[in-house]
Amino acid sequence: MRRRKQKTEREPTIALINIVFLMLVFFLVAGTVARPLDPALNLVHTADLEGAAPADALVINADGSMSVRGEAIDAPEAFLEALGAEAMTLARIVPDRDLPAAKLVEIGRALRAAGAEKVMIVTERGLE
């Protein structure tokens, strides 16, 4: 007599598809949808403008070197000393795109520890 092969149970793929579908519906309902821009609005075209950091900002290059108003500094605290009370209220940072996030967080924490009330990261924003 030959032994009968045991039937292997299939994974319940229908249940998985149902769960994914329900998650999709949930995120569509729960997510916020941005309002479209007014069709009569004409956005400014800035392709020909040269980007420049604000004069009172701490510029951080990809290698971690820092400068204020074109002069190199070696510590974030020197940035606050260079600008005085102006930077204590709001410290602006202009990081390079390739700067590691850990280094950016480290510099932000150093500025807060040195007395800056707010630390703002200046970035570019594109609407295409």
PDB file of C-alpha atoms in Angstrom:
ATOM      1  CA  MET A   1       0.000   0.000   0.000  1.00  0.00           C
ATOM      2  CA  ARG A   2       1.180   3.464  -0.822  1.00  0.00           C
ATOM      3  CA  ARG A   3       1.070   6.216   1.701  1.00  0.00           C
ATOM      4  CA  ARG A   4      -1.021   9.144   0.884  1.00  0.00           C
ATOM      5  CA  LYS A   5       0.788  12.484   0.610  1.00  0.00           C
ATOM      6  CA  GLN A   6      -0.282  14.954   3.200  1.00  0.00           C
ATOM      7  CA  LYS A   7      -1.898  18.006   1.816  1.00  0.00           C
ATOM      8  CA  THR A   8       0.114  21.149   2.618  1.00  0.00           C
ATOM      9  CA  GLU A   9      -1.892  24.053   3.898  1.00  0.00           C
ATOM     10  CA  ARG A  10      -1.815  27.174   1.823  1.00  0.00           C
ATOM     11  CA  GLU A  11      -1.147  30.533   3.347  1.00  0.00           C
ATOM     12  CA  PRO A  12      -4.250  32.678   3.561  1.00  0.00           C
ATOM     13  CA  THR A  13      -3.302  35.202   0.872  1.00  0.00           C
ATOM     14  CA  ILE A  14      -6.859  36.493   0.624  1.00  0.00           C
ATOM     15  CA  ALA A  15      -6.694  37.613   4.254  1.00  0.00           C
ATOM     16  CA  LEU A  16      -3.415  39.410   3.574  1.00  0.00           C
ATOM     17  CA  ILE A  17      -4.899  41.183   0.552  1.00  0.00           C
ATOM     18  CA  ASN A  18      -7.898  42.254   2.634  1.00  0.00           C
ATOM     19  CA  ILE A  19      -5.662  43.689   5.354  1.00  0.00           C
ATOM     20  CA  VAL A  20      -3.578  45.644   2.828  1.00  0.00           C
ATOM     21  CA  PHE A  21      -6.733  46.979   1.181  1.00  0.00           C
ATOM     22  CA  LEU A  22      -8.168  48.077   4.534  1.00  0.00           C
ATOM     23  CA  MET A  23      -4.893  49.826   5.390  1.00  0.00           C
ATOM     24  CA  LEU A  24      -4.988  51.631   2.058  1.00  0.00           C
ATOM     25  CA  VAL A  25      -8.534  52.833   2.677  1.00  0.00           C
ATOM     26  CA  PHE A  26      -7.634  53.900   6.224  1.00  0.00           C
ATOM     27  CA  PHE A  27      -4.656  56.011   5.102  1.00  0.00           C
ATOM     28  CA  LEU A  28      -6.658  57.581   2.295  1.00  0.00           C
ATOM     29  CA  VAL A  29      -9.361  58.631   4.739  1.00  0.00           C
ATOM     30  CA  ALA A  30      -7.101  59.585   7.649  1.00  0.00           C
ATOM     31  CA  GLY A  31      -4.448  61.423   5.618  1.00  0.00           C
ATOM     32  CA  THR A  32      -4.727  65.109   4.891  1.00  0.00           C
ATOM     33  CA  VAL A  33      -4.877  66.217   1.324  1.00  0.00           C
ATOM     34  CA  ALA A  34      -3.311  69.574   0.495  1.00  0.00           C
ATOM     35  CA  ARG A  35      -5.552  72.079  -1.176  1.00  0.00           C
ATOM     36  CA  PRO A  36      -4.614  72.836  -4.764  1.00  0.00           C
ATOM     37  CA  LEU A  37      -3.130  76.226  -5.509  1.00  0.00           C
ATOM     38  CA  ASP A  38      -5.390  78.901  -6.926  1.00  0.00           C
ATOM     39  CA  PRO A  39      -5.327  78.510 -10.742  1.00  0.00           C
ATOM     40  CA  ALA A  40      -4.973  82.286 -11.149  1.00  0.00           C
ATOM     41  CA  LEU A  41      -1.793  82.310  -9.051  1.00  0.00           C
ATOM     42  CA  ASN A  42       1.495  82.659 -10.940  1.00  0.00           C
ATOM     43  CA  LEU A  43       4.491  81.486  -8.933  1.00  0.00           C
ATOM     44  CA  VAL A  44       7.791  83.342  -9.009  1.00  0.00           C
ATOM     45  CA  HIS A  45      10.376  81.766 -11.308  1.00  0.00           C
ATOM     46  CA  THR A  46      13.761  81.794  -9.553  1.00  0.00           C
ATOM     47  CA  ALA A  47      15.934  79.732 -11.879  1.00  0.00           C
ATOM     48  CA  ASP A  48      18.165  82.706 -12.703  1.00  0.00           C
ATOM     49  CA  LEU A  49      18.698  83.844  -9.108  1.00  0.00           C
ATOM     50  CA  GLU A  50      21.873  82.958  -7.264  1.00  0.00           C
ATOM     51  CA  GLY A  51      21.148  81.377  -3.901  1.00  0.00           C
ATOM     52  CA  ALA A  52      22.810  82.975  -0.903  1.00  0.00           C
ATOM     53  CA  ALA A  53      22.584  82.245   2.794  1.00  0.00           C
ATOM     54  CA  PRO A  54      21.084  84.910   5.072  1.00  0.00           C
ATOM     55  CA  ALA A  55      23.756  87.189   6.524  1.00  0.00           C
ATOM     56  CA  ASP A  56      22.991  86.136  10.092  1.00  0.00           C
ATOM     57  CA  ALA A  57      23.095  82.373   9.488  1.00  0.00           C
ATOM     58  CA  LEU A  58      25.575  79.667  10.445  1.00  0.00           C
ATOM     59  CA  VAL A  59      26.686  77.952   7.219  1.00  0.00           C
ATOM     60  CA  ILE A  60      27.720  74.306   7.664  1.00  0.00           C
ATOM     61  CA  ASN A  61      29.542  72.573   4.814  1.00  0.00           C
ATOM     62  CA  ALA A  62      29.328  68.860   4.008  1.00  0.00           C
ATOM     63  CA  ASP A  63      32.599  68.163   5.813  1.00  0.00           C
ATOM     64  CA  GLY A  64      31.313  69.830   9.001  1.00  0.00           C
ATOM     65  CA  SER A  65      33.294  73.070   8.671  1.00  0.00           C
ATOM     66  CA  MET A  66      31.328  76.161   9.724  1.00  0.00           C
ATOM     67  CA  SER A  67      31.377  79.819   8.757  1.00  0.00           C
ATOM     68  CA  VAL A  68      29.564  83.024   9.685  1.00  0.00           C
ATOM     69  CA  ARG A  69      29.457  85.976   7.283  1.00  0.00           C
ATOM     70  CA  GLY A  70      32.212  84.349   5.234  1.00  0.00           C
ATOM     71  CA  GLU A  71      34.584  83.842   8.170  1.00  0.00           C
ATOM     72  CA  ALA A  72      35.426  80.315   9.331  1.00  0.00           C
ATOM     73  CA  ILE A  73      34.625  79.361  12.918  1.00  0.00           C
ATOM     74  CA  ASP A  74      35.523  76.227  14.839  1.00  0.00           C
ATOM     75  CA  ALA A  75      32.593  75.841  17.257  1.00  0.00           C
ATOM     76  CA  PRO A  76      28.852  76.606  17.220  1.00  0.00           C
ATOM     77  CA  GLU A  77      29.279  78.703  20.353  1.00  0.00           C
ATOM     78  CA  ALA A  78      31.499  81.113  18.365  1.00  0.00           C
ATOM     79  CA  PHE A  79      28.489  81.746  16.101  1.00  0.00           C
ATOM     80  CA  LEU A  80      26.454  82.972  19.053  1.00  0.00           C
ATOM     81  CA  GLU A  81      29.334  85.148  20.238  1.00  0.00           C
ATOM     82  CA  ALA A  82      29.736  86.677  16.767  1.00  0.00           C
ATOM     83  CA  LEU A  83      26.069  87.696  16.489  1.00  0.00           C
ATOM     84  CA  GLY A  84      25.333  88.384  20.149  1.00  0.00           C
ATOM     85  CA  ALA A  85      21.736  88.791  21.364  1.00  0.00           C
ATOM     86  CA  GLU A  86      20.393  88.571  17.809  1.00  0.00           C
ATOM     87  CA  ALA A  87      21.366  84.886  17.567  1.00  0.00           C
ATOM     88  CA  MET A  88      20.286  84.083  21.123  1.00  0.00           C
ATOM     89  CA  THR A  89      16.649  84.607  20.140  1.00  0.00           C
ATOM     90  CA  LEU A  90      16.756  82.775  16.815  1.00  0.00           C
ATOM     91  CA  ALA A  91      19.797  80.903  15.481  1.00  0.00           C
ATOM     92  CA  ARG A  92      19.590  80.126  11.767  1.00  0.00           C
ATOM     93  CA  ILE A  93      21.537  77.180  10.332  1.00  0.00           C
ATOM     94  CA  VAL A  94      22.148  76.672   6.605  1.00  0.00           C
ATOM     95  CA  PRO A  95      23.415  73.087   6.239  1.00  0.00           C
ATOM     96  CA  ASP A  96      24.877  71.539   3.115  1.00  0.00           C
ATOM     97  CA  ARG A  97      22.674  68.884   1.522  1.00  0.00           C
ATOM     98  CA  ASP A  98      25.369  66.234   2.085  1.00  0.00           C
ATOM     99  CA  LEU A  99      25.943  67.034   5.778  1.00  0.00           C
ATOM    100  CA  PRO A 100      25.236  63.942   7.910  1.00  0.00           C
ATOM    101  CA  ALA A 101      22.064  64.325   9.987  1.00  0.00           C
ATOM    102  CA  ALA A 102      23.871  63.285  13.174  1.00  0.00           C
ATOM    103  CA  LYS A 103      26.307  66.179  12.771  1.00  0.00           C
ATOM    104  CA  LEU A 104      23.426  68.619  12.178  1.00  0.00           C
ATOM    105  CA  VAL A 105      21.644  67.450  15.328  1.00  0.00           C
ATOM    106  CA  GLU A 106      24.895  67.713  17.292  1.00  0.00           C
ATOM    107  CA  ILE A 107      25.404  71.333  16.191  1.00  0.00           C
ATOM    108  CA  GLY A 108      21.760  72.193  16.931  1.00  0.00           C
ATOM    109  CA  ARG A 109      22.060  70.778  20.436  1.00  0.00           C
ATOM    110  CA  ALA A 110      25.298  72.697  21.004  1.00  0.00           C
ATOM    111  CA  LEU A 111      23.566  75.933  20.004  1.00  0.00           C
ATOM    112  CA  ARG A 112      20.668  75.238  22.364  1.00  0.00           C
ATOM    113  CA  ALA A 113      23.078  74.394  25.187  1.00  0.00           C
ATOM    114  CA  ALA A 114      24.963  77.647  24.545  1.00  0.00           C
ATOM    115  CA  GLY A 115      21.772  79.675  25.036  1.00  0.00           C
ATOM    116  CA  ALA A 116      19.915  79.903  21.718  1.00  0.00           C
ATOM    117  CA  GLU A 117      16.154  79.948  22.336  1.00  0.00           C
ATOM    118  CA  LYS A 118      15.223  78.647  18.877  1.00  0.00           C
ATOM    119  CA  VAL A 119      17.292  76.923  16.198  1.00  0.00           C
ATOM    120  CA  MET A 120      15.924  77.165  12.654  1.00  0.00           C
ATOM    121  CA  ILE A 121      17.206  75.170   9.698  1.00  0.00           C
ATOM    122  CA  VAL A 122      17.083  77.152   6.459  1.00  0.00           C
ATOM    123  CA  THR A 123      16.305  74.976   3.438  1.00  0.00           C
ATOM    124  CA  GLU A 124      15.146  75.381  -0.100  1.00  0.00           C
ATOM    125  CA  ARG A 125      11.656  74.380  -1.106  1.00  0.00           C
ATOM    126  CA  GLY A 126      10.597  73.538  -4.601  1.00  0.00           C
ATOM    127  CA  LEU A 127       7.132  73.559  -6.108  1.00  0.00           C
ATOM    128  CA  GLU A 128       7.167  71.817  -9.437  1.00  0.00           C
TER     129      GLU A 128
END
